[in-house]
Backbone as a printed PyTorch tensor [residue, N CA C, xyz], in Angstrom:
tensor([[[  0.5750,   2.4680, -10.4180],
         [  1.1860,   3.7600, -10.7720],
         [  0.1870,   4.8850, -10.7450]],

        [[  0.7370,   6.0790, -10.3790],
         [  0.0460,   7.2110, -10.0650],
         [ -0.5860,   7.7880, -11.3210]],

        [[ -1.5780,   8.4160, -11.2090],
         [ -2.2700,   9.2000, -12.2920],
         [ -2.0410,  10.6620, -12.0550]],

        [[ -1.8470,  11.3200, -13.2990],
         [ -1.3980,  12.6860, -13.2640],
         [ -2.5560,  13.6150, -13.9700]],

        [[ -3.0490,  14.4670, -13.3220],
         [ -3.9980,  15.5100, -13.9460],
         [ -3.4530,  16.7410, -13.8420]],

        [[ -3.7410,  17.6440, -15.0850],
         [ -3.1400,  18.8350, -15.1900],
         [ -4.1660,  19.8510, -15.6350]],

        [[ -4.1700,  20.9920, -14.9850],
         [ -5.0510,  22.1000, -15.6830],
         [ -4.1750,  23.3320, -15.7800]],

        [[ -4.7240,  24.5950, -15.9630],
         [ -4.0220,  25.7230, -16.0290],
         [ -3.1900,  26.2440, -14.9050]],

        [[ -3.6960,  25.7500, -13.6760],
         [ -3.0530,  26.2250, -12.4810],
         [ -2.3380,  25.2590, -11.6310]],

        [[ -2.5230,  23.9610, -11.8040],
         [ -1.8610,  22.9140, -10.9710],
         [ -1.7800,  21.5380, -11.6650]],

        [[ -0.9060,  20.7750, -11.0570],
         [ -0.6150,  19.4400, -11.3930],
         [ -1.1350,  18.6540, -10.1590]],

        [[ -2.0860,  17.6650, -10.4150],
         [ -2.5770,  16.8950,  -9.3380],
         [ -2.0740,  15.4040,  -9.5160]],

        [[ -1.4400,  15.0120,  -8.3680],
         [ -0.9030,  13.5870,  -8.2590],
         [ -1.9970,  12.7500,  -7.7480]],

        [[ -2.7280,  11.9840,  -8.3420],
         [ -3.9740,  11.2230,  -7.9090],
         [ -3.2980,   9.7830,  -7.4390]],

        [[ -3.6480,   9.6550,  -6.2570],
         [ -3.0970,   8.2720,  -5.4580],
         [ -4.2450,   7.3220,  -5.3590]],

        [[ -3.8490,   6.0440,  -5.4620],
         [ -4.9650,   5.0550,  -5.3270],
         [ -4.9560,   4.7800,  -3.8180]],

        [[ -5.9460,   4.0540,  -3.3460],
         [ -6.0210,   3.8540,  -1.8050],
         [ -4.6220,   3.0080,  -1.3170]],

        [[ -4.2080,   2.1130,  -2.0360],
         [ -2.8860,   1.5780,  -1.6290],
         [ -1.8600,   2.5230,  -1.6430]],

        [[ -1.6950,   3.5040,  -2.5140],
         [ -0.5780,   4.4440,  -2.7260],
         [ -0.7090,   5.3260,  -1.3590]],

        [[ -1.7990,   5.7190,  -1.1690],
         [ -2.2120,   6.5580,   0.0540],
         [ -1.6850,   5.8600,   1.2130]],

        [[ -2.0820,   4.6710,   1.4910],
         [ -1.6110,   3.8760,   2.6100],
         [ -0.0860,   3.9320,   2.8550]],

        [[  0.4820,   3.5450,   1.6200],
         [  1.9950,   3.3700,   1.6120],
         [  2.7750,   4.6440,   1.6190]],

        [[  1.9890,   5.7370,   1.3970],
         [  2.8610,   7.0470,   1.5790],
         [  2.4150,   7.7480,   2.7310]],

        [[  1.4400,   7.2970,   3.5540],
         [  0.9590,   7.7300,   4.7440],
         [  0.2930,   9.1810,   4.4840]],

        [[ -0.4030,   9.2780,   3.3610],
         [ -1.0340,  10.4390,   2.9680],
         [ -2.6110,  10.2050,   2.8890]],

        [[ -3.3830,  11.1720,   3.2910],
         [ -4.8730,  11.0820,   3.2340],
         [ -5.4380,  11.3270,   1.9730]],

        [[ -4.9510,  12.2640,   1.1690],
         [ -5.4050,  12.7380,  -0.1250],
         [ -4.3960,  12.8600,  -1.2220]],

        [[ -4.7300,  13.3180,  -2.3270],
         [ -3.9870,  13.5140,  -3.4610],
         [ -3.0940,  14.6350,  -3.1410]],

        [[ -2.0120,  14.7830,  -3.9860],
         [ -1.0660,  15.9220,  -3.8750],
         [ -1.2850,  16.9420,  -4.9400]],

        [[ -1.6250,  18.2260,  -4.7380],
         [ -1.7750,  19.2830,  -5.5970],
         [ -0.5170,  20.1090,  -5.6810]],

        [[  0.0620,  20.2290,  -6.8460],
         [  1.2570,  21.2540,  -7.0020],
         [  0.9200,  22.3550,  -7.8880]],

        [[  1.0680,  23.6150,  -7.3010],
         [  0.7670,  24.7380,  -8.3780],
         [  1.8150,  24.6020,  -9.4280]],

        [[  1.4770,  25.0680, -10.6540],
         [  2.2740,  24.9830, -11.7570],
         [  3.5120,  25.8350, -11.6430]],

        [[  3.2840,  27.0290, -10.9340],
         [  4.3110,  27.9390, -10.8390],
         [  5.5340,  27.5690,  -9.9690]],

        [[  5.2010,  26.4920,  -9.1430],
         [  6.3370,  25.9030,  -8.4010],
         [  7.2550,  24.8030,  -9.1960]],

        [[  6.7880,  24.2670, -10.3040],
         [  7.4750,  23.3110, -11.0600],
         [  8.7050,  24.1460, -11.8630]],

        [[  9.7280,  23.8000, -11.4100],
         [ 10.9820,  24.4830, -12.0440],
         [ 11.6380,  23.5490, -13.1900]],

        [[ 11.5000,  22.2610, -12.9350],
         [ 12.1370,  21.2820, -13.8540],
         [ 11.4900,  19.9010, -13.7760]],

        [[ 11.4090,  19.3080, -14.8480],
         [ 10.8460,  17.9120, -14.9110],
         [ 11.4490,  17.0500, -15.8960]],

        [[ 12.0060,  15.9520, -15.5250],
         [ 12.8410,  15.0890, -16.3920],
         [ 12.3860,  13.6060, -16.2310]],

        [[ 12.7500,  12.8160, -17.3670],
         [ 12.3750,  11.4190, -17.3380],
         [ 13.7010,  10.6450, -16.8390]],

        [[ 13.5600,   9.4380, -16.2920],
         [ 14.5790,   8.7140, -15.7770],
         [ 14.3330,   7.1940, -15.9050]],

        [[ 15.1610,   6.3840, -16.2670],
         [ 14.9830,   4.9000, -16.3860],
         [ 15.2170,   4.3740, -14.9820]],

        [[ 16.0420,   5.0070, -14.1040],
         [ 16.4160,   4.4410, -12.9520],
         [ 16.1190,   5.4750, -11.8320]],

        [[ 14.8320,   5.4590, -11.2170],
         [ 14.3920,   6.4210, -10.3900],
         [ 15.2470,   6.1360,  -8.9640]],

        [[ 15.7830,   5.0910,  -8.7170],
         [ 16.4690,   4.8220,  -7.4610],
         [ 17.5860,   5.6540,  -7.2500]],

        [[ 18.2700,   5.9970,  -8.3040],
         [ 19.4000,   6.8700,  -8.2130],
         [ 19.1140,   8.2840,  -7.6730]],

        [[ 17.9530,   8.7190,  -7.7450],
         [ 17.3750,  10.1200,  -7.2800],
         [ 17.0320,  10.0730,  -5.9010]],

        [[ 17.0360,   8.8750,  -5.2950],
         [ 16.5440,   9.0030,  -3.8510],
         [ 17.5770,   9.6450,  -2.9920]],

        [[ 17.2120,  10.5310,  -2.0800],
         [ 18.0860,  11.1080,  -1.2360],
         [ 17.5360,  11.2480,   0.2310]],

        [[ 18.2580,  11.0360,   1.2550],
         [ 17.7680,  10.9770,   2.6080],
         [ 17.2310,   9.7570,   2.9690]],

        [[ 16.2130,   9.7830,   4.0380],
         [ 15.6300,   8.5870,   4.6530],
         [ 14.1590,   8.7590,   4.6270]],

        [[ 13.4650,   7.5290,   4.4960],
         [ 12.0030,   7.6740,   4.5170],
         [ 11.4770,   8.0120,   5.9690]],

        [[ 10.5640,   8.9650,   5.8780],
         [ 10.1020,   9.4840,   7.3080],
         [  8.8700,  10.3580,   7.0570]],

        [[  7.6290,   9.6530,   6.9910],
         [  7.3190,   8.3810,   7.0210],
         [  7.2540,   7.7720,   5.4730]],

        [[  7.7000,   6.4180,   5.5020],
         [  7.7190,   5.8250,   4.2110],
         [  7.9610,   4.3640,   4.2650]],

        [[  7.9160,   3.7720,   3.0940],
         [  8.2160,   2.2890,   2.8800],
         [  9.3580,   2.1810,   1.9350]],

        [[ 10.3080,   1.3870,   2.2040],
         [ 11.2860,   1.1260,   1.4810],
         [ 11.7520,  -0.4390,   1.3920]],

        [[ 11.5940,  -0.9660,   0.2510],
         [ 11.9510,  -2.3350,   0.0380],
         [ 12.9090,  -2.3380,  -1.1510]],

        [[ 14.1550,  -2.3080,  -1.0220],
         [ 15.2510,  -2.0690,  -2.1340],
         [ 14.8270,  -2.7450,  -3.5340]],

        [[ 14.8540,  -2.0290,  -4.4280],
         [ 14.4750,  -2.3990,  -5.8610],
         [ 13.1750,  -3.0000,  -6.1210]],

        [[ 12.2990,  -2.9510,  -5.0800],
         [ 10.9210,  -3.4820,  -5.1700],
         [  9.9580,  -2.0920,  -5.2010]],

        [[ 10.0650,  -1.4010,  -4.1440],
         [  9.1620,  -0.2810,  -3.8230],
         [  9.6710,   0.7500,  -2.8670]],

        [[  9.5250,   1.9210,  -3.2250],
         [  9.7990,   3.0170,  -2.1840],
         [  8.7700,   4.0520,  -2.3570]],

        [[  8.1050,   4.3970,  -1.1610],
         [  7.0230,   5.2280,  -1.1310],
         [  6.8920,   5.9550,   0.1130]],

        [[  6.5730,   7.2780,  -0.0590],
         [  6.4570,   8.1280,   1.2170],
         [  7.1890,   9.3850,   1.0690]],

        [[  7.5030,  10.0640,   2.2110],
         [  8.3020,  11.1730,   2.2290],
         [  9.7610,  10.9230,   2.6150]],

        [[ 10.6330,  11.4190,   1.8960],
         [ 11.9650,  11.0770,   2.0860],
         [ 12.4760,  12.4450,   2.5880]],

        [[ 13.1770,  12.5100,   3.7430],
         [ 13.7650,  13.7570,   4.3950],
         [ 15.3340,  13.6630,   4.1990]],

        [[ 15.7930,  14.8330,   3.7750],
         [ 17.2280,  15.0960,   3.6290],
         [ 17.4690,  16.5290,   3.9780]],

        [[ 18.7930,  16.7950,   3.9520],
         [ 19.2760,  18.2250,   4.1140],
         [ 18.7530,  19.1130,   3.0030]],

        [[ 18.4290,  18.3980,   1.7890],
         [ 17.9670,  19.2640,   0.6620],
         [ 16.4600,  19.5590,   0.7260]],

        [[ 15.8320,  18.9190,   1.6300],
         [ 14.3260,  19.1130,   1.8120],
         [ 13.6380,  17.8760,   1.7590]],

        [[ 12.2800,  17.9290,   1.6850],
         [ 11.4950,  16.6690,   1.5980],
         [ 11.1950,  16.3030,   0.2010]],

        [[ 11.1660,  15.1510,  -0.1760],
         [ 10.8830,  14.6390,  -1.3640],
         [  9.5620,  13.6320,  -1.2360]],

        [[  8.6430,  13.6950,  -2.1900],
         [  7.6510,  12.6600,  -2.2230],
         [  7.9970,  11.6500,  -3.2450]],

        [[  7.9310,  10.4070,  -2.6330],
         [  8.6290,   9.3480,  -3.5610],
         [  7.5520,   8.2130,  -3.6640]],

        [[  7.4100,   7.8610,  -4.9680],
         [  6.4160,   6.8040,  -5.4080],
         [  7.1910,   5.8870,  -6.4260]],

        [[  7.9710,   5.1460,  -6.0900],
         [  8.8380,   4.3080,  -7.0260],
         [  8.3800,   2.8300,  -7.0440]],

        [[  8.2120,   2.1660,  -8.1380],
         [  7.9930,   0.7860,  -8.2450],
         [  8.8220,   0.0670,  -9.1750]],

        [[  9.6250,  -0.7610,  -8.7370],
         [ 10.6420,  -1.5720,  -9.3870],
         [ 11.5000,  -0.5980, -10.3600]],

        [[ 11.9480,  -1.1660, -11.3930],
         [ 12.8020,  -0.3600, -12.2110],
         [ 12.0360,   0.0500, -13.4760]],

        [[ 10.9420,   0.8780, -13.2960],
         [ 10.2200,   1.3250, -14.4290],
         [ 10.5590,   2.7900, -14.6850]],

        [[ 10.1430,   3.2270, -15.7460],
         [ 10.2950,   4.5800, -16.2140],
         [  9.6220,   5.4920, -15.2170]],

        [[ 10.2780,   6.5650, -14.8940],
         [  9.8600,   7.4010, -14.0090],
         [  9.9470,   8.9450, -14.3590]],

        [[  9.4820,   9.9420, -13.5490],
         [  9.6640,  11.2890, -13.7620],
         [  9.9750,  11.9550, -12.3960]],

        [[ 11.0770,  12.9210, -12.5750],
         [ 11.4340,  13.5950, -11.4240],
         [ 11.2480,  15.0690, -11.6570]],

        [[ 10.4680,  15.5840, -10.7990],
         [  9.9400,  16.9730, -10.8660],
         [ 10.5460,  17.8080,  -9.7340]],

        [[ 11.2890,  18.6720, -10.1270],
         [ 11.8990,  19.6400,  -9.0130],
         [ 10.9560,  20.8290,  -8.7260]],

        [[ 10.6400,  21.2520,  -7.5520],
         [  9.7710,  22.2090,  -7.1390],
         [ 10.6670,  23.3090,  -6.3530]],

        [[ 10.1520,  24.5590,  -6.4510],
         [ 10.6030,  25.6730,  -5.8170],
         [  9.4130,  26.4990,  -5.2360]],

        [[  9.4760,  26.6400,  -3.8670],
         [  8.4250,  27.4630,  -3.2510],
         [  7.1190,  26.6410,  -2.9000]],

        [[  7.2350,  25.2620,  -3.0280],
         [  6.0450,  24.5770,  -2.6800],
         [  6.0580,  24.2770,  -1.0420]],

        [[  4.9370,  24.2490,  -0.4360],
         [  4.8070,  24.2730,   0.8840],
         [  5.3360,  23.0720,   1.6230]],

        [[  5.3260,  21.7800,   0.8900],
         [  5.5350,  20.6330,   1.4940],
         [  6.7710,  19.9740,   0.8230]],

        [[  7.0830,  19.8410,  -0.3360],
         [  8.1550,  19.2340,  -1.0800],
         [  8.9500,  20.0410,  -1.9270]],

        [[ 10.2080,  19.5280,  -1.9930],
         [ 11.1140,  20.0990,  -2.9590],
         [ 11.4190,  19.4730,  -4.3320]],

        [[ 10.9580,  18.0450,  -4.3130],
         [ 11.0840,  17.1620,  -5.3950],
         [ 10.0250,  16.0240,  -5.2210]],

        [[  9.5370,  15.6830,  -6.3260],
         [  8.6330,  14.4980,  -6.6640],
         [  9.3790,  13.6280,  -7.5470]],

        [[  9.4080,  12.2050,  -7.1290],
         [  9.9380,  11.0670,  -7.9790],
         [  8.7900,  10.0940,  -7.9430]],

        [[  8.2700,  10.0270,  -9.2460],
         [  6.9600,   9.2300,  -9.5760],
         [  7.2350,   8.2080, -10.6100]],

        [[  6.9870,   6.9540, -10.4730],
         [  6.9270,   6.0010, -11.4390],
         [  5.5450,   6.0800, -12.1130]],

        [[  5.4990,   6.4460, -13.3690],
         [  4.3780,   6.5700, -13.9890],
         [  4.6840,   6.1120, -15.5460]],

        [[  3.7880,   5.6480, -16.2730],
         [  3.8810,   5.4270, -17.6280],
         [  3.5100,   6.6860, -18.4480]],

        [[  3.1070,   7.8130, -17.8830],
         [  2.7880,   9.0450, -18.5520],
         [  3.7750,  10.2290, -18.3800]],

        [[  5.1160,   9.8670, -18.0210],
         [  6.0810,  10.8150, -17.8040],
         [  6.4790,  11.6300, -19.1770]],

        [[  6.5180,  11.0140, -20.1740],
         [  6.6330,  11.7790, -21.4820],
         [  5.5340,  12.6560, -21.7150]],

        [[  4.2110,  12.1510, -21.5170],
         [  3.1090,  12.9400, -21.7280],
         [  3.1570,  14.0740, -20.8180]],

        [[  3.5030,  13.9520, -19.6560],
         [  3.5230,  15.0930, -18.6630],
         [  4.4830,  16.1270, -19.1170]],

        [[  5.6610,  15.7450, -19.6030],
         [  6.7110,  16.6680, -20.1800],
         [  6.0250,  17.6460, -21.2250]],

        [[  5.4100,  16.8300, -22.0690],
         [  4.8010,  17.4810, -23.2140],
         [  3.6330,  18.3910, -22.8080]],

        [[  2.7120,  17.9080, -21.8730],
         [  1.6310,  18.7080, -21.5580],
         [  2.0540,  19.9460, -20.7350]],

        [[  3.0550,  19.9000, -19.9560],
         [  3.6130,  21.0700, -19.2340],
         [  4.0060,  22.2270, -20.1080]],

        [[  4.3390,  21.9270, -21.4260],
         [  4.6670,  23.0080, -22.3240],
         [  3.5060,  23.5240, -23.1290]],

        [[  2.2840,  22.8840, -22.8530],
         [  1.2150,  23.3990, -23.7300],
         [  0.2320,  24.1560, -22.8880]],

        [[ -0.6060,  25.0020, -23.6460],
         [ -1.6460,  25.7200, -22.9280],
         [ -2.7760,  24.6680, -22.6440]],

        [[ -3.2500,  24.6300, -21.4120],
         [ -4.3530,  23.7310, -21.1400],
         [ -5.6400,  24.5020, -20.6360]],

        [[ -6.7040,  23.7560, -20.5860],
         [ -7.9770,  24.3240, -19.9900],
         [ -8.0150,  24.5080, -18.5610]],

        [[ -9.0400,  24.9880, -18.0280],
         [ -9.1690,  25.1780, -16.5890],
         [ -9.5690,  23.8480, -15.8650]],

        [[-10.1430,  23.0640, -16.6050],
         [-10.5370,  21.6670, -16.0370],
         [ -9.4810,  20.6390, -15.8370]],

        [[ -9.2330,  20.0090, -14.8230],
         [ -8.1110,  18.9250, -14.6150],
         [ -8.3850,  17.9250, -15.7050]],

        [[ -7.4300,  17.4530, -16.4060],
         [ -7.5460,  16.4190, -17.3810],
         [ -6.2520,  15.7130, -17.3490]],

        [[ -6.4030,  14.3080, -17.6550],
         [ -5.1530,  13.3300, -17.6850],
         [ -4.1290,  13.7980, -18.6130]],

        [[ -2.9620,  13.7910, -18.2400],
         [ -1.8020,  14.2490, -18.9070],
         [ -1.7030,  13.5440, -20.3590]],

        [[ -1.9880,  12.2890, -20.3600],
         [ -1.8990,  11.5480, -21.6130],
         [ -2.8610,  12.1020, -22.6790]],

        [[ -4.1020,  12.4580, -22.1390],
         [ -5.0660,  12.9660, -23.0260],
         [ -4.6920,  14.3450, -23.7210]],

        [[ -4.1210,  15.2220, -22.6900],
         [ -3.5590,  16.5410, -23.0900],
         [ -2.5160,  16.4410, -24.1460]],

        [[ -1.5970,  15.4700, -23.9390],
         [ -0.5090,  15.3980, -24.9520],
         [ -1.0250,  15.0270, -26.2750]],

        [[ -2.1060,  14.2630, -26.2810],
         [ -2.6240,  13.7500, -27.6800],
         [ -3.2990,  14.8890, -28.4430]],

        [[ -3.6460,  15.9200, -27.7540],
         [ -4.4420,  17.1320, -28.5370],
         [ -3.4760,  17.8310, -29.3550]],

        [[ -4.0860,  18.6120, -30.1490],
         [ -3.3970,  19.3750, -31.0980],
         [ -2.7230,  20.6750, -30.0380]],

        [[ -1.4720,  20.9300, -30.2240],
         [ -0.6400,  21.5790, -29.4190],
         [ -1.0420,  23.0740, -29.5370]],

        [[ -1.3670,  23.7350, -28.3690],
         [ -1.4230,  25.2820, -28.2460],
         [ -0.3610,  25.5440, -27.1900]],

        [[  0.7960,  26.0940, -27.7960],
         [  1.8320,  26.4840, -26.9050],
         [  1.5450,  27.5190, -25.9030]],

        [[  2.2750,  27.3200, -24.5480],
         [  2.0990,  28.3690, -23.5500],
         [  2.8780,  29.5820, -24.0140]],

        [[  2.3660,  30.8070, -23.6870],
         [  2.9590,  31.9340, -24.1560],
         [  3.8760,  32.6310, -23.1950]]])
């Protein structure tokens, strides 16, 4: 599962070497915080898929990873089985309109996005455990 790092300016989706290979990406994805317009949890990420993998890997109900192209734009998809996931809608991002990520830290990400965070990237689970300082 992907790791998520958050600082005051961006969300970083940290990919393992296997995830990089399966998504056909060379590096991690960095998303400026101002491009995140909505984030929500889902128990069935498969229902959020739209379009076709290009490039990507798709094995129904097992794994979907890569870029999904549709009339609505490009989505970065990292889905594993029927596990809890987060769907992040973006506006104004250079590459993607949506991220669909299987992660055990989805709830922590939602909480961390509402909090004021420091300038150094930190795991969203660690941010969520800290004493809350609300964003103003």
